[in-house]
């Protein structure tokens, strides 16, 4: 009799252990994947752990990573910003066009304003006019790209002022300035998301918008703010790139949106909202850059790399979908 009484408890304990293991796997699996990939890459590419190569990868990550950090805010609220490529292009040409005619400070400030205004437009369309985020930002992305083409007459703006290269090409010690900028932004956005009322409110909106509104949260303002953060981050990345290239071109954002979304999704931020973290996005972006770095070292065609990136996004979304369903079903049983 005693064994029959104790058996259900032992079964529950076993189920709890299994659930905890699955939960930890889903939560920190990206860290394991990062470490495994790093180990594998060091075997496939002998120069992978060379400090020069590491700083090179971090410099590449700075462009995508900063944009991905802003995208994380949007996706946590259940949104999506498909316009970052257009904002990126518009900022690049506007900032580059002003460096020699005015000053670097003016060029940077105006460039950042391009991102803020673009994000504000996206936020208003999504919150005020209730346009679905994917449709709204896909449309504005085309508008912003068109603006960049019209503004530049489809020609690059070359920058003569060598001081402008500070953001994209200079170093402080052995660390690229762009990498320092990236880490500063990641720390600020990460702390704000994890430890402030604003950040907790974003998670609440992404988890249940209606309940958050009934609880007194200004849901529309919160959502709008995330699109402004995303736009601002896209502009920062554009300034770094135009600084690195010493020119601004309207076609620079053609495919970057896919990389940005891939970095966020690989990191584990849910497309459904309510789940994600800045540190996870950093790891997701690092995984993406490491894969590209190794594939480049093995002379794998960029066309195959695009196929690979798209496949990774699909797999990451499937893991998120089935993982959430598993936890919900187990939690309710």
Tab-separated table of C-alpha atoms in Angstrom:
chain	number	residue	atom	x	y	z
A	1	UNK	CA	0.000	0.000	0.000
A	2	UNK	CA	2.828	2.345	0.957
A	3	UNK	CA	4.475	1.799	-2.417
A	4	UNK	CA	1.224	2.632	-4.222
A	5	UNK	CA	0.880	5.840	-2.235
A	6	UNK	CA	4.463	6.934	-2.875
A	7	UNK	CA	4.467	6.026	-6.571
A	8	UNK	CA	2.482	9.061	-7.812
A	9	UNK	CA	4.860	11.399	-5.966
A	10	UNK	CA	7.883	9.742	-7.551
A	11	UNK	CA	6.260	10.070	-10.971
A	12	UNK	CA	5.610	13.775	-10.383
A	13	UNK	CA	9.188	14.244	-9.241
A	14	UNK	CA	10.447	12.547	-12.405
A	15	UNK	CA	8.193	14.719	-14.550
A	16	UNK	CA	9.400	17.841	-12.720
A	17	UNK	CA	13.038	16.940	-13.330
A	18	UNK	CA	12.289	16.302	-17.001
A	19	UNK	CA	10.482	19.630	-17.276
A	20	UNK	CA	13.340	21.487	-15.586
A	21	UNK	CA	15.840	19.885	-17.960
A	22	UNK	CA	13.735	20.853	-20.990
A	23	UNK	CA	13.287	24.379	-19.643
A	24	UNK	CA	17.013	24.829	-19.079
A	25	UNK	CA	17.759	23.357	-22.502
A	26	UNK	CA	15.428	25.815	-24.219
A	27	UNK	CA	16.684	28.739	-22.144
A	28	UNK	CA	20.431	28.134	-22.352
A	29	UNK	CA	20.717	25.903	-25.398
A	30	UNK	CA	21.944	28.897	-27.405
A	31	UNK	CA	24.921	29.221	-25.040
A	32	UNK	CA	25.794	25.552	-25.551
A	33	UNK	CA	25.419	25.993	-29.314
A	34	UNK	CA	27.734	29.021	-29.156
A	35	UNK	CA	30.450	27.095	-27.286
A	36	UNK	CA	30.158	24.032	-29.530
A	37	UNK	CA	30.338	26.208	-32.644
A	38	UNK	CA	33.372	28.049	-31.307
A	39	UNK	CA	35.144	24.753	-30.600
A	40	UNK	CA	34.211	23.339	-34.015
A	41	UNK	CA	35.267	26.522	-35.802
A	42	UNK	CA	38.693	26.450	-34.159
A	43	UNK	CA	39.235	22.995	-35.669
A	44	UNK	CA	37.940	23.888	-39.131
A	45	UNK	CA	39.803	27.201	-39.337
A	46	UNK	CA	43.246	27.341	-37.739
A	47	UNK	CA	43.225	31.139	-37.524
A	48	UNK	CA	39.784	31.349	-35.929
A	49	UNK	CA	40.992	32.187	-32.393
A	50	UNK	CA	43.650	34.578	-33.614
A	51	UNK	CA	43.091	37.961	-31.880
A	52	UNK	CA	43.059	39.733	-35.243
A	53	UNK	CA	40.296	37.453	-36.497
A	54	UNK	CA	38.314	37.822	-33.261
A	55	UNK	CA	38.398	41.623	-33.456
A	56	UNK	CA	37.493	41.372	-37.134
A	57	UNK	CA	34.426	39.307	-36.242
A	58	UNK	CA	33.475	41.740	-33.488
A	59	UNK	CA	33.763	44.629	-35.948
A	60	UNK	CA	31.396	42.807	-38.311
A	61	UNK	CA	29.083	42.020	-35.408
A	62	UNK	CA	28.928	45.709	-34.431
A	63	UNK	CA	26.922	46.576	-37.546
A	64	UNK	CA	24.388	43.746	-37.268
A	65	UNK	CA	24.476	43.508	-33.474
A	66	UNK	CA	23.471	47.097	-32.747
A	67	UNK	CA	20.525	46.828	-35.143
A	68	UNK	CA	19.586	43.454	-33.657
A	69	UNK	CA	19.593	44.953	-30.155
A	70	UNK	CA	16.969	47.479	-31.256
A	71	UNK	CA	15.010	44.768	-33.076
A	72	UNK	CA	14.943	42.757	-29.839
A	73	UNK	CA	12.931	45.507	-28.149
A	74	UNK	CA	10.385	45.463	-30.971
A	75	UNK	CA	10.059	41.676	-31.052
A	76	UNK	CA	9.650	41.385	-27.273
A	77	UNK	CA	6.440	43.407	-27.607
A	78	UNK	CA	5.255	41.057	-30.352
A	79	UNK	CA	6.182	43.353	-33.240
A	80	UNK	CA	8.581	43.175	-36.161
A	81	UNK	CA	10.564	45.915	-37.897
A	82	UNK	CA	11.169	45.113	-41.554
A	83	UNK	CA	12.216	48.698	-42.281
A	84	UNK	CA	15.648	48.635	-40.606
A	85	UNK	CA	17.391	48.135	-43.964
A	86	UNK	CA	15.674	51.209	-45.371
A	87	UNK	CA	16.479	53.302	-42.273
A	88	UNK	CA	20.054	52.053	-42.485
A	89	UNK	CA	20.341	53.175	-46.119
A	90	UNK	CA	18.646	56.543	-45.566
A	91	UNK	CA	20.861	57.375	-42.604
A	92	UNK	CA	24.031	56.361	-44.444
A	93	UNK	CA	23.454	58.729	-47.361
A	94	UNK	CA	22.161	61.624	-45.258
A	95	UNK	CA	25.029	61.469	-42.749
A	96	UNK	CA	27.693	61.032	-45.436
A	97	UNK	CA	26.310	63.950	-47.438
A	98	UNK	CA	26.602	66.352	-44.481
A	99	UNK	CA	30.081	65.532	-43.176
A	100	UNK	CA	32.006	67.680	-45.655
A	101	UNK	CA	29.350	70.376	-46.123
A	102	UNK	CA	28.708	71.057	-42.425
A	103	UNK	CA	30.444	69.099	-39.649
A	104	UNK	CA	30.786	65.588	-38.252
A	105	UNK	CA	28.638	66.483	-35.234
A	106	UNK	CA	25.821	67.798	-37.415
A	107	UNK	CA	26.059	64.764	-39.701
A	108	UNK	CA	25.831	62.339	-36.769
A	109	UNK	CA	22.974	64.186	-35.053
A	110	UNK	CA	20.946	64.506	-38.256
A	111	UNK	CA	21.640	60.865	-39.046
A	112	UNK	CA	20.364	59.797	-35.635
A	113	UNK	CA	17.282	61.971	-36.130
A	114	UNK	CA	16.567	60.087	-39.375
A	115	UNK	CA	16.367	56.889	-37.347
A	116	UNK	CA	14.230	58.397	-34.585
A	117	UNK	CA	11.752	59.976	-37.012
A	118	UNK	CA	11.574	56.784	-39.072
A	119	UNK	CA	10.917	54.758	-35.928
A	120	UNK	CA	8.269	57.258	-34.851
A	121	UNK	CA	6.506	56.850	-38.215
A	122	UNK	CA	6.565	53.070	-37.837
A	123	UNK	CA	5.256	53.281	-34.292
A	124	UNK	CA	2.395	55.592	-35.247
A	125	UNK	CA	1.340	53.319	-38.110
A	126	UNK	CA	1.328	50.271	-35.809
A	127	UNK	CA	-0.288	51.850	-32.735
A	128	UNK	CA	-2.451	54.720	-34.001
A	129	UNK	CA	-3.585	53.290	-37.336
A	130	UNK	CA	-3.460	49.606	-36.269
A	131	UNK	CA	-1.524	48.511	-39.352
A	132	UNK	CA	0.017	45.050	-38.760
A	133	UNK	CA	3.728	45.519	-37.929
A	134	UNK	CA	4.981	43.341	-40.773
A	135	UNK	CA	2.916	45.204	-43.391
A	136	UNK	CA	3.563	48.667	-41.947
A	137	UNK	CA	7.337	48.305	-41.705
A	138	UNK	CA	7.666	46.444	-44.987
A	139	UNK	CA	5.975	49.419	-46.642
A	140	UNK	CA	7.957	52.085	-44.819
A	141	UNK	CA	11.165	50.163	-45.500
A	142	UNK	CA	10.487	50.558	-49.202
A	143	UNK	CA	9.724	54.258	-48.685
A	144	UNK	CA	12.932	54.858	-46.727
A	145	UNK	CA	14.999	53.022	-49.326
A	146	UNK	CA	13.323	55.034	-52.087
A	147	UNK	CA	14.066	58.222	-50.191
A	148	UNK	CA	17.746	57.208	-49.985
A	149	UNK	CA	17.840	56.601	-53.731
A	150	UNK	CA	16.132	59.913	-54.551
A	151	UNK	CA	18.233	61.882	-52.046
A	152	UNK	CA	21.500	60.479	-53.417
A	153	UNK	CA	20.323	60.210	-57.030
A	154	UNK	CA	21.416	56.567	-56.715
A	155	UNK	CA	25.033	57.739	-56.436
A	156	UNK	CA	27.340	57.317	-53.427
A	157	UNK	CA	28.328	60.296	-51.279
A	158	UNK	CA	32.098	60.159	-50.743
A	159	UNK	CA	33.464	61.579	-47.491
A	160	UNK	CA	36.750	63.491	-47.638
A	161	UNK	CA	37.026	64.356	-43.953
A	162	UNK	CA	39.304	61.653	-42.533
A	163	UNK	CA	38.168	62.351	-38.958
A	164	UNK	CA	34.815	60.788	-39.804
A	165	UNK	CA	36.549	57.396	-39.968
A	166	UNK	CA	36.806	57.477	-36.176
A	167	UNK	CA	33.537	55.591	-35.649
A	168	UNK	CA	34.159	52.787	-38.090
A	169	UNK	CA	37.903	52.392	-38.533
A	170	UNK	CA	39.741	53.777	-35.490
A	171	UNK	CA	40.894	51.926	-32.380
A	172	UNK	CA	41.140	52.742	-28.705
A	173	UNK	CA	44.101	50.652	-27.695
A	174	UNK	CA	43.593	47.359	-29.528
A	175	UNK	CA	39.797	47.541	-29.492
A	176	UNK	CA	37.897	48.984	-32.489
A	177	UNK	CA	35.762	52.024	-31.636
A	178	UNK	CA	32.779	50.359	-33.321
A	179	UNK	CA	33.073	47.406	-30.925
A	180	UNK	CA	33.158	49.756	-27.927
A	181	UNK	CA	30.049	51.535	-29.219
A	182	UNK	CA	28.332	48.162	-29.637
A	183	UNK	CA	29.116	47.040	-26.090
A	184	UNK	CA	27.960	50.359	-24.624
A	185	UNK	CA	24.637	50.071	-26.454
A	186	UNK	CA	24.215	46.426	-25.458
A	187	UNK	CA	24.865	47.254	-21.800
A	188	UNK	CA	22.463	50.209	-21.774
A	189	UNK	CA	19.650	48.369	-23.562
A	190	UNK	CA	20.307	45.164	-21.636
A	191	UNK	CA	20.161	46.843	-18.229
A	192	UNK	CA	17.065	48.854	-19.194
A	193	UNK	CA	15.298	45.710	-20.396
A	194	UNK	CA	16.223	43.461	-17.481
A	195	UNK	CA	16.206	45.778	-14.480
A	196	UNK	CA	13.841	48.698	-15.071
A	197	UNK	CA	10.078	49.099	-14.908
A	198	UNK	CA	10.152	50.082	-18.575
A	199	UNK	CA	11.746	46.784	-19.528
A	200	UNK	CA	9.360	44.731	-17.423
A	201	UNK	CA	6.477	46.612	-19.031
A	202	UNK	CA	7.710	45.637	-22.501
A	203	UNK	CA	7.684	41.969	-21.486
A	204	UNK	CA	4.176	42.390	-20.094
A	205	UNK	CA	2.907	43.960	-23.328
A	206	UNK	CA	4.452	41.170	-25.375
A	207	UNK	CA	3.011	38.508	-23.104
A	208	UNK	CA	-0.545	39.876	-23.105
A	209	UNK	CA	-1.288	43.289	-24.569
A	210	UNK	CA	-4.925	43.439	-23.448
A	211	UNK	CA	-4.129	42.458	-19.868
A	212	UNK	CA	-1.310	45.009	-19.795
A	213	UNK	CA	-3.663	47.733	-20.998
A	214	UNK	CA	-6.247	46.796	-18.353
A	215	UNK	CA	-3.496	46.878	-15.733
A	216	UNK	CA	-2.876	50.519	-16.587
A	217	UNK	CA	0.152	50.288	-18.851
A	218	UNK	CA	0.410	52.760	-21.736
A	219	UNK	CA	0.738	49.944	-24.253
A	220	UNK	CA	0.710	52.109	-27.377
A	221	UNK	CA	3.415	54.403	-26.035
A	222	UNK	CA	5.531	51.448	-25.013
A	223	UNK	CA	5.217	49.811	-28.439
A	224	UNK	CA	5.905	53.102	-30.219
A	225	UNK	CA	9.049	53.600	-28.135
A	226	UNK	CA	10.453	50.235	-29.244
A	227	UNK	CA	10.221	51.224	-32.912
A	228	UNK	CA	12.058	54.454	-32.111
A	229	UNK	CA	14.769	52.446	-30.336
A	230	UNK	CA	15.009	50.159	-33.363
A	231	UNK	CA	15.240	53.112	-35.745
A	232	UNK	CA	17.896	54.794	-33.615
A	233	UNK	CA	19.980	51.602	-33.491
A	234	UNK	CA	19.729	51.226	-37.280
A	235	UNK	CA	21.028	54.777	-37.646
A	236	UNK	CA	23.970	54.137	-35.309
A	237	UNK	CA	24.943	51.106	-37.397
A	238	UNK	CA	24.632	53.149	-40.602
A	239	UNK	CA	26.912	55.865	-39.236
A	240	UNK	CA	29.509	53.241	-38.288
A	241	UNK	CA	29.350	51.689	-41.753
A	242	UNK	CA	29.493	54.981	-43.669
A	243	UNK	CA	32.410	55.963	-41.447
A	244	UNK	CA	34.205	52.689	-42.181
A	245	UNK	CA	33.665	52.973	-45.940
A	246	UNK	CA	34.070	56.789	-46.019
A	247	UNK	CA	30.940	56.924	-48.149
A	248	UNK	CA	27.174	56.558	-47.994
A	249	UNK	CA	25.262	54.421	-50.476
A	250	UNK	CA	21.550	53.867	-50.894
A	251	UNK	CA	21.884	50.149	-51.629
A	252	UNK	CA	23.686	49.144	-48.408
A	253	UNK	CA	20.555	47.889	-46.651
A	254	UNK	CA	19.389	45.479	-49.329
A	255	UNK	CA	19.900	42.236	-47.400
A	256	UNK	CA	20.829	43.300	-43.888
A	257	UNK	CA	17.310	42.914	-42.490
A	258	UNK	CA	17.537	39.130	-42.866
A	259	UNK	CA	20.798	39.068	-40.890
A	260	UNK	CA	19.341	41.251	-38.142
A	261	UNK	CA	16.228	39.103	-37.731
A	262	UNK	CA	18.365	35.956	-37.849
A	263	UNK	CA	20.570	37.239	-35.012
A	264	UNK	CA	17.552	37.976	-32.803
A	265	UNK	CA	15.710	34.734	-33.559
A	266	UNK	CA	18.812	32.552	-33.182
A	267	UNK	CA	19.311	34.187	-29.785
A	268	UNK	CA	15.932	32.882	-28.714
A	269	UNK	CA	13.728	35.986	-28.766
A	270	UNK	CA	10.231	34.804	-29.595
A	271	UNK	CA	8.346	36.106	-32.617
A	272	UNK	CA	5.205	35.839	-30.474
A	273	UNK	CA	6.534	38.379	-27.990
A	274	UNK	CA	7.057	38.357	-24.242
A	275	UNK	CA	10.364	36.486	-24.328
A	276	UNK	CA	13.925	37.473	-25.142
A	277	UNK	CA	16.999	39.248	-23.820
A	278	UNK	CA	19.768	41.486	-25.119
A	279	UNK	CA	22.506	39.073	-24.046
A	280	UNK	CA	20.779	36.339	-26.021
A	281	UNK	CA	20.760	38.566	-29.105
A	282	UNK	CA	24.486	39.168	-28.677
A	283	UNK	CA	25.093	35.414	-28.675
A	284	UNK	CA	22.736	34.903	-31.623
A	285	UNK	CA	24.578	37.553	-33.627
A	286	UNK	CA	27.931	36.071	-32.639
A	287	UNK	CA	26.820	32.650	-33.862
A	288	UNK	CA	25.803	34.165	-37.191
A	289	UNK	CA	29.116	36.009	-37.589
A	290	UNK	CA	31.146	32.934	-36.608
A	291	UNK	CA	29.344	30.826	-39.195
A	292	UNK	CA	30.010	33.425	-41.909
A	293	UNK	CA	33.633	33.709	-40.833
A	294	UNK	CA	34.244	29.961	-41.052
A	295	UNK	CA	32.332	29.599	-44.328
A	296	UNK	CA	34.373	32.442	-45.818
A	297	UNK	CA	37.587	30.770	-44.682
A	298	UNK	CA	36.430	27.583	-46.422
A	299	UNK	CA	35.617	29.604	-49.592
A	300	UNK	CA	31.905	28.740	-49.448
A	301	UNK	CA	29.875	30.844	-51.889
A	302	UNK	CA	27.873	33.755	-50.441
A	303	UNK	CA	24.831	32.345	-52.248
A	304	UNK	CA	25.039	29.154	-50.204
A	305	UNK	CA	25.523	31.265	-47.093
A	306	UNK	CA	22.186	32.994	-47.773
A	307	UNK	CA	20.494	29.594	-48.017
A	308	UNK	CA	22.158	28.582	-44.773
A	309	UNK	CA	21.036	31.725	-42.936
A	310	UNK	CA	17.446	31.300	-44.096
A	311	UNK	CA	17.477	27.681	-42.946
A	312	UNK	CA	18.791	28.703	-39.528
A	313	UNK	CA	15.913	31.163	-39.096
A	314	UNK	CA	13.362	28.457	-39.942
A	315	UNK	CA	14.957	25.991	-37.522
A	316	UNK	CA	15.169	28.594	-34.744
A	317	UNK	CA	11.498	29.540	-35.161
A	318	UNK	CA	10.484	25.864	-35.127
A	319	UNK	CA	12.447	25.274	-31.920
A	320	UNK	CA	10.777	28.290	-30.328
A	321	UNK	CA	7.284	27.199	-31.434
A	322	UNK	CA	7.553	23.573	-30.341
A	323	UNK	CA	9.442	24.495	-27.191
A	324	UNK	CA	6.714	26.891	-26.081
A	325	UNK	CA	4.017	24.341	-26.813
A	326	UNK	CA	5.877	21.676	-24.857
A	327	UNK	CA	6.277	23.888	-21.803
A	328	UNK	CA	2.648	25.018	-21.923
A	329	UNK	CA	1.362	21.456	-22.191
A	330	UNK	CA	3.627	20.201	-19.417
A	331	UNK	CA	2.831	23.156	-17.259
A	332	UNK	CA	-0.857	22.561	-17.589
A	333	UNK	CA	-0.728	18.819	-16.949
